[in-house]
Tab-separated table of C-alpha atoms in Angstrom:
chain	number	residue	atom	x	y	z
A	1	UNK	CA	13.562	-12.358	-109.818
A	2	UNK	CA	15.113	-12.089	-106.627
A	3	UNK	CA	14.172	-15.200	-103.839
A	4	UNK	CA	13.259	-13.038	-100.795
A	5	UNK	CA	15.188	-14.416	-97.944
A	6	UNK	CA	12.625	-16.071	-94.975
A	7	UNK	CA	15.472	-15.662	-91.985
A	8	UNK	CA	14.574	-12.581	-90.284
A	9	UNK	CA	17.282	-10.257	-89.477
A	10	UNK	CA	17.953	-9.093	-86.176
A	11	UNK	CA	16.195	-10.429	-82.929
A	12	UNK	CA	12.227	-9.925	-82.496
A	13	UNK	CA	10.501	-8.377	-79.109
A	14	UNK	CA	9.559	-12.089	-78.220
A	15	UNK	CA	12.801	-13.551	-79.147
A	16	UNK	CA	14.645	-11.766	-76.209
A	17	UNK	CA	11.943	-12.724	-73.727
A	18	UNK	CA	11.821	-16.209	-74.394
A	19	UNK	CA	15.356	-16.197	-74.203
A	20	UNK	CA	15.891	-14.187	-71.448
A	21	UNK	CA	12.717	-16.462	-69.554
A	22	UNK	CA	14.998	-19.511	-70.765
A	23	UNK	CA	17.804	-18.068	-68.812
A	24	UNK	CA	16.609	-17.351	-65.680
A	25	UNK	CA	14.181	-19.980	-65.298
A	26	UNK	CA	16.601	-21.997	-63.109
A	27	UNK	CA	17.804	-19.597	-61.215
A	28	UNK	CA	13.808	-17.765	-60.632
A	29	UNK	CA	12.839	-21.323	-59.334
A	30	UNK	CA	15.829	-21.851	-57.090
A	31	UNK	CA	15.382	-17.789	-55.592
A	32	UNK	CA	11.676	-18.329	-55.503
A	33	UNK	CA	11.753	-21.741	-53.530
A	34	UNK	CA	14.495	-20.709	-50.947
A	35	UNK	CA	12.626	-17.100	-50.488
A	36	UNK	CA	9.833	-19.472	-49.039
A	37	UNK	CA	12.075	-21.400	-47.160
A	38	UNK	CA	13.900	-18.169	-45.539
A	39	UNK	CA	10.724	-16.302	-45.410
A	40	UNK	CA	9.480	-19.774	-43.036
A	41	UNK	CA	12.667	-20.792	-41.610
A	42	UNK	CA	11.052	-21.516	-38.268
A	43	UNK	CA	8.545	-24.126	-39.950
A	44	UNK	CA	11.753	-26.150	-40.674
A	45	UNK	CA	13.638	-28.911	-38.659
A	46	UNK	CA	16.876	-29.347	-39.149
A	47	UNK	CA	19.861	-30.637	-37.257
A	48	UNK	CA	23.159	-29.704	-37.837
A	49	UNK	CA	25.596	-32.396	-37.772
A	50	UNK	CA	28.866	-31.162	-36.195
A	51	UNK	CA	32.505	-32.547	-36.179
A	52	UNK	CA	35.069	-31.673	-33.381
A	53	UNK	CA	39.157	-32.232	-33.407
A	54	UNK	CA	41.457	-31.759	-30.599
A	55	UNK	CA	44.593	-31.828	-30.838
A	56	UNK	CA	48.362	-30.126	-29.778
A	57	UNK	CA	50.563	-28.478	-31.786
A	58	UNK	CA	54.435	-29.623	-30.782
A	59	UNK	CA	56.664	-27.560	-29.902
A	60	UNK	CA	58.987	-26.543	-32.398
A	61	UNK	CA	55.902	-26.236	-34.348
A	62	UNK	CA	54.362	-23.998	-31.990
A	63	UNK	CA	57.341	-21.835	-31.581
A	64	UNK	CA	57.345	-21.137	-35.857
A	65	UNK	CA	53.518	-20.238	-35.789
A	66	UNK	CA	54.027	-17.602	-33.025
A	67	UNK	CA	57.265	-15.927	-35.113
A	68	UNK	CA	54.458	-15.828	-37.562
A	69	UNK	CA	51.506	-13.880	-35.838
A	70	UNK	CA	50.071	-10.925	-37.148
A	71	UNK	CA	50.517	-12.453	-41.072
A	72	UNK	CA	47.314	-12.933	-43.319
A	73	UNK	CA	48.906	-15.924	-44.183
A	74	UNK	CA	49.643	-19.376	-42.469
A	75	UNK	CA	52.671	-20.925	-42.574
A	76	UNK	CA	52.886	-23.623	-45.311
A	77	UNK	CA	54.084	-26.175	-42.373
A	78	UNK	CA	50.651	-25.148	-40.398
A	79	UNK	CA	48.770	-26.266	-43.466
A	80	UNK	CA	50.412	-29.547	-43.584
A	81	UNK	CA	49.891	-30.144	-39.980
A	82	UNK	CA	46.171	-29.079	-40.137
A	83	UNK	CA	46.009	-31.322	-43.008
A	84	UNK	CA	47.447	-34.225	-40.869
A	85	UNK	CA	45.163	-33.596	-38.329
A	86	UNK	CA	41.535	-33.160	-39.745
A	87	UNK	CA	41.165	-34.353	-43.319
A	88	UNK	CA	40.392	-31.084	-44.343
A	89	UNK	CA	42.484	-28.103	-45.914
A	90	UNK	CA	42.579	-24.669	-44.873
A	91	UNK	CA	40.141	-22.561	-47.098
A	92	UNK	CA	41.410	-19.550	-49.368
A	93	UNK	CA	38.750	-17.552	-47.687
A	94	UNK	CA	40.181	-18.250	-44.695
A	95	UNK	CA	39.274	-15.285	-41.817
A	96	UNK	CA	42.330	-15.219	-39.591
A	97	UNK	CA	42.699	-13.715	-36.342
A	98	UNK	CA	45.481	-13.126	-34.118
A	99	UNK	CA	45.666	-11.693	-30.413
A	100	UNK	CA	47.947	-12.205	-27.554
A	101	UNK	CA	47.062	-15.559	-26.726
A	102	UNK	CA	45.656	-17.608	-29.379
A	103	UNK	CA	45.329	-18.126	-33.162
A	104	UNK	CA	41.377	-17.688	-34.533
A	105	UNK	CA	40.663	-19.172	-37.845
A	106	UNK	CA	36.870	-19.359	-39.294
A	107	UNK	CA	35.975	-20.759	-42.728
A	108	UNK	CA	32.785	-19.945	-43.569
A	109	UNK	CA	31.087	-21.651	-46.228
A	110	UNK	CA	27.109	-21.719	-47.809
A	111	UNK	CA	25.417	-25.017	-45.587
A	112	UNK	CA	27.890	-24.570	-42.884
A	113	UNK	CA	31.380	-23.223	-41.320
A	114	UNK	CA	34.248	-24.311	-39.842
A	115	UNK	CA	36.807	-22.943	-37.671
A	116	UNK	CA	39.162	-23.640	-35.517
A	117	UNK	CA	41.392	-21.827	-32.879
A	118	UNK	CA	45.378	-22.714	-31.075
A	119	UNK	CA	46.203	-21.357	-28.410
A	120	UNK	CA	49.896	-19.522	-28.534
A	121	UNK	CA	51.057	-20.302	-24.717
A	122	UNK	CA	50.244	-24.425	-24.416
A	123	UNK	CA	49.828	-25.220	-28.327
A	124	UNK	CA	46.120	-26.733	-27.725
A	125	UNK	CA	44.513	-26.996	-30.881
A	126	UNK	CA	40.475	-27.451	-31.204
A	127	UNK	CA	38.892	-27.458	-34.228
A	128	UNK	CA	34.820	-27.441	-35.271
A	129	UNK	CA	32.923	-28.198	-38.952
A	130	UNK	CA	29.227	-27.760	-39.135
A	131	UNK	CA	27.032	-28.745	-42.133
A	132	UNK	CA	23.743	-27.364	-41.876
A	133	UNK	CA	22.421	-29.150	-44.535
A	134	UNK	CA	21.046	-28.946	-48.098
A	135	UNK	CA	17.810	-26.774	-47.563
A	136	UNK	CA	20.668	-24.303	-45.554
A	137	UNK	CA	22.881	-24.324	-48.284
A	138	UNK	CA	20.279	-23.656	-51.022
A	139	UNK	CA	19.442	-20.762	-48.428
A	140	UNK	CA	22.942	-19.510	-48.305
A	141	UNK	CA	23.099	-19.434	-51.620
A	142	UNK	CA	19.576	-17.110	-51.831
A	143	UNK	CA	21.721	-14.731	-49.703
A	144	UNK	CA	25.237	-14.681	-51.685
A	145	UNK	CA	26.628	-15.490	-47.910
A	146	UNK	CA	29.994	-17.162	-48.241
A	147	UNK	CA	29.351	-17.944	-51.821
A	148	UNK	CA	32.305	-16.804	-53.774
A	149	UNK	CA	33.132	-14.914	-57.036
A	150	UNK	CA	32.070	-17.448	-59.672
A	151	UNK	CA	28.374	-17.635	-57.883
A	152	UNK	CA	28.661	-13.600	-57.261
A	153	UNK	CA	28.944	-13.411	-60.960
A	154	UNK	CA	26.610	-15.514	-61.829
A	155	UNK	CA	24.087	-13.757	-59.947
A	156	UNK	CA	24.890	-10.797	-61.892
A	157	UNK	CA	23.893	-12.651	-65.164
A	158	UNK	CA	20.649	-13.511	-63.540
A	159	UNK	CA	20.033	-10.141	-62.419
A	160	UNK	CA	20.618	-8.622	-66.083
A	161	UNK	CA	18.875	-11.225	-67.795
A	162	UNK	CA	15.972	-11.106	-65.051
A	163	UNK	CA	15.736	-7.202	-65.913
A	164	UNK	CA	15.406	-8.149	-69.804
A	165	UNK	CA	12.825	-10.898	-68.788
A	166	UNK	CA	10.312	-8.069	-66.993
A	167	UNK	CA	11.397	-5.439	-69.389
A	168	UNK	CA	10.271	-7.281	-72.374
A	169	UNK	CA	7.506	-8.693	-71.111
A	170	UNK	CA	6.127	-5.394	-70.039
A	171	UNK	CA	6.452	-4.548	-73.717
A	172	UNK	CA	4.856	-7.330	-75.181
A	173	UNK	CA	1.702	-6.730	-72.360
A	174	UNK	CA	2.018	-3.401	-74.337
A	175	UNK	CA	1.437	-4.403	-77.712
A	176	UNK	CA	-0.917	-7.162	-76.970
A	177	UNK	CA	-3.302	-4.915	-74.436
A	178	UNK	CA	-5.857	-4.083	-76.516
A	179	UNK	CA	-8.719	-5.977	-75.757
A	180	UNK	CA	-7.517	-6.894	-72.785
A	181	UNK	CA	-9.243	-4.669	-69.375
A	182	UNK	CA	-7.793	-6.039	-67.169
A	183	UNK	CA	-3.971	-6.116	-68.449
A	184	UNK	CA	-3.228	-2.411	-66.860
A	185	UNK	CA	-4.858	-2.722	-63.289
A	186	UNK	CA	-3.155	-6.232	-62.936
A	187	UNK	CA	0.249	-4.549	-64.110
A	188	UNK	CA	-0.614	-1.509	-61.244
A	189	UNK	CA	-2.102	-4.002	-58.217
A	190	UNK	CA	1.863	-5.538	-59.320
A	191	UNK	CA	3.240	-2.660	-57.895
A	192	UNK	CA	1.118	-1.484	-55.313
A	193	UNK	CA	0.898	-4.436	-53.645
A	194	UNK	CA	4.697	-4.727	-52.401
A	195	UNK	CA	4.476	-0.620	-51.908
A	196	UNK	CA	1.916	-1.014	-49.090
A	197	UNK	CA	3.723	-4.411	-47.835
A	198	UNK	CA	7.039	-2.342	-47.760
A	199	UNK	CA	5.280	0.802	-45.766
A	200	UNK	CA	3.020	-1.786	-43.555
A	201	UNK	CA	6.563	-3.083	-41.841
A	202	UNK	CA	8.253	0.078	-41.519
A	203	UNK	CA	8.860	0.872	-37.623
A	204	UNK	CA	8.617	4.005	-35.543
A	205	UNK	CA	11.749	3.279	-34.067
A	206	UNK	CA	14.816	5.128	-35.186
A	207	UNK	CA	17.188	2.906	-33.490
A	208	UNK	CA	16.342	-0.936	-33.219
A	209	UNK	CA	17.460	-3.992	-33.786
A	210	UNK	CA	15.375	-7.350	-33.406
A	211	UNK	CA	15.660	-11.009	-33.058
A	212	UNK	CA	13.830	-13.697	-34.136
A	213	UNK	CA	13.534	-16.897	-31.839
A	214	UNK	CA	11.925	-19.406	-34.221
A	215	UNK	CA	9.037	-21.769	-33.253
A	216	UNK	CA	10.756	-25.472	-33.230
A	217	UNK	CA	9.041	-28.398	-33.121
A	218	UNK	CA	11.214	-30.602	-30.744
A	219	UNK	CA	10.870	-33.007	-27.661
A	220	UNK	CA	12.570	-31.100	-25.014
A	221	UNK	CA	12.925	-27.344	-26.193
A	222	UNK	CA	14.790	-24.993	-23.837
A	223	UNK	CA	14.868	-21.292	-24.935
A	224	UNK	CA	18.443	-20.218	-26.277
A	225	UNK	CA	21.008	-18.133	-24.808
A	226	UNK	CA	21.774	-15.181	-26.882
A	227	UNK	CA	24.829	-12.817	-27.506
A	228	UNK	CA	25.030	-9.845	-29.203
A	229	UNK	CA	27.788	-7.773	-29.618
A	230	UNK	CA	29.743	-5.304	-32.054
A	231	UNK	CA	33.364	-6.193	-33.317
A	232	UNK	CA	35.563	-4.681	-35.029
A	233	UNK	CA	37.514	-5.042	-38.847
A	234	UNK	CA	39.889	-7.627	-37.036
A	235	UNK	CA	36.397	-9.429	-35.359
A	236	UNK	CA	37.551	-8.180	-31.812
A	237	UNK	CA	35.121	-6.607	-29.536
A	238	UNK	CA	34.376	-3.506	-29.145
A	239	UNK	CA	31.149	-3.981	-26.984
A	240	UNK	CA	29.323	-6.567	-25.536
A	241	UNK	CA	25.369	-5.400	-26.226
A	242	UNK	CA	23.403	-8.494	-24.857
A	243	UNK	CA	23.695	-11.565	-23.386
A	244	UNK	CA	20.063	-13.705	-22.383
A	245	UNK	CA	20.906	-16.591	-20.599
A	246	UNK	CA	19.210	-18.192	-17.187
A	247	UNK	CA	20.112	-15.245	-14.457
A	248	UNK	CA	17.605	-16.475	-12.191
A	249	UNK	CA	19.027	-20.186	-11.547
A	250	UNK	CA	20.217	-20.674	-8.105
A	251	UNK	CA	24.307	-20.494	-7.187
A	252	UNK	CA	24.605	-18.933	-10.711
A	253	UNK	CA	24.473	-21.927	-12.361
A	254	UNK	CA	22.892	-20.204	-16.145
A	255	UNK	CA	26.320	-18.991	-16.298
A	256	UNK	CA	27.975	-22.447	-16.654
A	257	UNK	CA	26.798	-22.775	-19.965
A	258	UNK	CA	27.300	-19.430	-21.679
A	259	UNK	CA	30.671	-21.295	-23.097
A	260	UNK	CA	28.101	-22.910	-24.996
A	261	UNK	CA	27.930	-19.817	-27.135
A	262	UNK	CA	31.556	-20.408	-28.540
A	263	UNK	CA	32.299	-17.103	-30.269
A	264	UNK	CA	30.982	-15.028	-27.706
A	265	UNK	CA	32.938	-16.707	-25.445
A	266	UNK	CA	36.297	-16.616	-26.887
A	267	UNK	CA	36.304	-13.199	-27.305
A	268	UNK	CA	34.587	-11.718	-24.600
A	269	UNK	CA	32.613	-14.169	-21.716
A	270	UNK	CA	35.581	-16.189	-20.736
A	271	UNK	CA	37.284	-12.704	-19.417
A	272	UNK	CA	33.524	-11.117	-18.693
A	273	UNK	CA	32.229	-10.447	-14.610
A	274	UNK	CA	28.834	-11.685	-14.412
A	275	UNK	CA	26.131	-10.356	-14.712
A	276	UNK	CA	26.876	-7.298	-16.837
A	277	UNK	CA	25.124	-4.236	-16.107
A	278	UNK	CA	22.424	-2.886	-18.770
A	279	UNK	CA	23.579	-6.281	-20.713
A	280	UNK	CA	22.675	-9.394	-18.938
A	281	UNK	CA	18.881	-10.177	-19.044
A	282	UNK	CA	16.565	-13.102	-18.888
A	283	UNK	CA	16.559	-15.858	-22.268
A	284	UNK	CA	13.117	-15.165	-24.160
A	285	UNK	CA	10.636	-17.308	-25.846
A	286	UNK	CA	9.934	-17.866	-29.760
A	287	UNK	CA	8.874	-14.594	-31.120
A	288	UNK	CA	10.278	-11.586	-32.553
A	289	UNK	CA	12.018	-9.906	-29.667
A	290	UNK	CA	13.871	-6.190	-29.211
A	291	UNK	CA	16.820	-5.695	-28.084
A	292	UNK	CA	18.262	-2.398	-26.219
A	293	UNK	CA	20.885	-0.807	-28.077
A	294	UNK	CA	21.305	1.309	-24.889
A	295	UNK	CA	25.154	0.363	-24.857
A	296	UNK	CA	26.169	0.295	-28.230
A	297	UNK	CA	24.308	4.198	-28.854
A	298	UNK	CA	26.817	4.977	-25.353
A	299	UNK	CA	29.781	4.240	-27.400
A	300	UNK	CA	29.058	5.050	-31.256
A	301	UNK	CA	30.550	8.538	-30.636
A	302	UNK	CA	33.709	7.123	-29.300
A	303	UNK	CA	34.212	4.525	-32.043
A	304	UNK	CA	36.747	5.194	-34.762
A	305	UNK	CA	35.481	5.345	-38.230
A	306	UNK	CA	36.144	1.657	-40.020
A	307	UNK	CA	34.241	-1.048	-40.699
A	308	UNK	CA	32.622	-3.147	-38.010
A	309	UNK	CA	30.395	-5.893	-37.356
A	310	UNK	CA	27.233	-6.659	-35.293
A	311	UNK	CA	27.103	-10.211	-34.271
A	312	UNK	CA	24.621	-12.062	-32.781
A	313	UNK	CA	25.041	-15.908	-31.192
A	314	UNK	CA	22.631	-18.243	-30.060
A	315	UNK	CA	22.645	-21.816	-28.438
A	316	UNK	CA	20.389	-24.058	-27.259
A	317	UNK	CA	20.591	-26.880	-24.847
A	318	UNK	CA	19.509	-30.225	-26.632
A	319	UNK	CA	19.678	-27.966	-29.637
A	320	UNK	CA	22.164	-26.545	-32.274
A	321	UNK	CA	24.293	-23.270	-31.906
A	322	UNK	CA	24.062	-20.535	-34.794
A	323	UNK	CA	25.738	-17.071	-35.479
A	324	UNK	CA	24.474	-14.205	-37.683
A	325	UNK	CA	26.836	-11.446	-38.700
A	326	UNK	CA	25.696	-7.739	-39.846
A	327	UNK	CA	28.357	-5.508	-41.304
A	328	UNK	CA	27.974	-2.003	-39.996
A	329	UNK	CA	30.211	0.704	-40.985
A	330	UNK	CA	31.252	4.272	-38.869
A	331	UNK	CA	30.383	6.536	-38.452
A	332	UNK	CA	26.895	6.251	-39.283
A	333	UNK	CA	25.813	9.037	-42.491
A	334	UNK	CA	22.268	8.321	-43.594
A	335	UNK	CA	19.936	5.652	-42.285
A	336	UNK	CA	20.698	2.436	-41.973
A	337	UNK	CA	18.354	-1.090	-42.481
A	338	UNK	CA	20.340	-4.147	-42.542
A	339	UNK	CA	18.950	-7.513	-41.763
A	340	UNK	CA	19.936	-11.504	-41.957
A	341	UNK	CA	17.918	-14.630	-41.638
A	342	UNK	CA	19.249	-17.691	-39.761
A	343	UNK	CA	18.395	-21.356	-40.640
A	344	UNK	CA	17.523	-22.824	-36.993
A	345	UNK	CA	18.087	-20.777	-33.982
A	346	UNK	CA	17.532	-17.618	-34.996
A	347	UNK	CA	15.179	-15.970	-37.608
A	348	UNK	CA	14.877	-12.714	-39.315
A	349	UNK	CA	17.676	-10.367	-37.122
A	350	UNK	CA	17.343	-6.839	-38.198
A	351	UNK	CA	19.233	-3.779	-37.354
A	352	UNK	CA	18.125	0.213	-37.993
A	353	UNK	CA	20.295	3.065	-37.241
A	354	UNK	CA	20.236	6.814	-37.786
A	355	UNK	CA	23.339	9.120	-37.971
């Protein structure tokens, strides 16, 4: 007589879920805890710990780098200089931007970013790294912002083997129901629940973008200046949108400190004619605050169709400096709803369009 095998052939219903389950349990924990912690990101303190070079680039150095503007690539001699220089090495993500007077280079990274800039005429070099920490980076990583292929990939994994998870265990609910009321109206409240969330935050507003100004718990808290503006494929702007800073100080002394909002000022304050009309306004407390899209809707018609980007800047005195950046492409087809979440000085920033 024939000994009947005991190893089952072929996976079981409960086999791929606890397998599945096994898989993504890491990566549910880590995407659960850092939704909190984005969802929240007021409630947290943090302060960014920055490091600053300055330097000059020689001569004969100089004179090579400018024979090279308008490549994608530095020069290997500029990496060994920049090497020299900082401690660090220039990322192979590297963003690099060239214009008549100056060499732009940001690194952004999950935690953090670094850039750092040389101007083409005198050779001064100036360079900035800023870690924003571990809860930032775990955050960063939540978002798949500046995270890289391996960590894009894995999140595909996660996703699949998250779909298998549900999938799986909505069968099992299935075949174990019986007996069970209240199996069903729990599975239904699952998806109602979110449905009514989702419709209770829609807006009436076609066109809209807000900022967030989080709540901090400091000594001495000073509300931010603020930036916004669109730029385009090559991160040059297009149009300056907002900028809140202290208009009503005497002898127009707010303005002195709008270098403090770095990007913004390289690329448009520094050659800007304060106040700007329909863009200047007042700063504005902690809260979710509109902003009027009054002269970015002027020029949408006008803009070539491409890829651009909304960003929006914000610094603090006593405090930390932070940039979000929305992508935003032209011309505009369908409705748009595209949003970020900063770690310190800004919040939840979200952007709505229609064609």
């Amino acid at each position: 007589m024939a000994r009947r095998s005991s190893r089952r052939k072929g996976w079981s219903l409960k086999d791929w879920h606890w397998i599945s389950s096994a898989i993504c349990l890491i990566g549910m924990l880590l995407f659960s805890v850092t939704g909190i912690t984005l969802n929240h990101a007021g409630w947290i303190e943090s302060a960014p710990s920055v490091e600053s070079h300055e330097s000059s680039l020689p001569q004969t150095e100089l004179a090579r780098l400018v024979n090279a503007s308008g490549n994608d690539v530095l020069p290997t001699f500029f990496h060994r200089w920049y090497e020299d220089k900082t401690q660090n090495s220039i990322s192979s993500n590297a963003e690099i931007e060239w214009n008549d007077y100056e060499l732009y280079v940001a690194m952004p990274r999950p935690g953090g970013d670094s850039w750092f800039s040389v101007d083409l005429a005198s050779g001064a070099f100036y360079s900035e790294t800023t870690d924003r920490g571990w809860i930032a980076y775990f955050n960063d990583l939540h978002k798949a912002r500046n995270t890289g292929l391996f960590w894009s990939l894995f999140i595909d994994v996660f996703a699949i083997a998250s779909i298998l998870f549900t999938v799986t265990g909505l069968l099992l609910l299935k075949k174990y129901s019986k007996g069970r009321k209240s199996t069903w109206p729990l599975v239904l409240a699952g998806f109602i629940i979110p449905l009514f969330a989702i419709m209770g935050s829609a807006h009436a507003a076609d066109n809209e973008l807000t900022v967030e100004i989080p709540r901090l718990s400091v000594a001495e808290y000073h509300a931010p200046y603020l930036a916004v503006w669109l730029a385009n494929e090559r991160h040059q702007r297009v149009v300056d949108i907002a900028v809140w800073y202290d208009v009503n100080l005497k002898d127009n002394e707010g303005e002195k400190w709008l270098k403090d909002m770095r990007q913004w000022w390289r690329r448009s304050g520094r050659m800007a004619d304060m106040p700007i009309d329909g863009v200047s306004g007042a700063t504005r407390r902690p809260g979710t605050n509109r902003v009027d899209l009054t002269p970015l809707l002027t020029q949408l018609p006008e803009l070539e169709a491409g890829q651009y980007y909304l960003y929006v800047e914000a610094a603090r005195e006593l405090g930390g400096r932070e940039m979000l950046r929305l992508p935003l492409s032209l011309p505009i087809e369908s409705p748009i709803s595209i949003s970020d979440t900063g770690e310190h000085e800004l919040g939840r920033v979200s952007l709505k369009l229609e064609p």
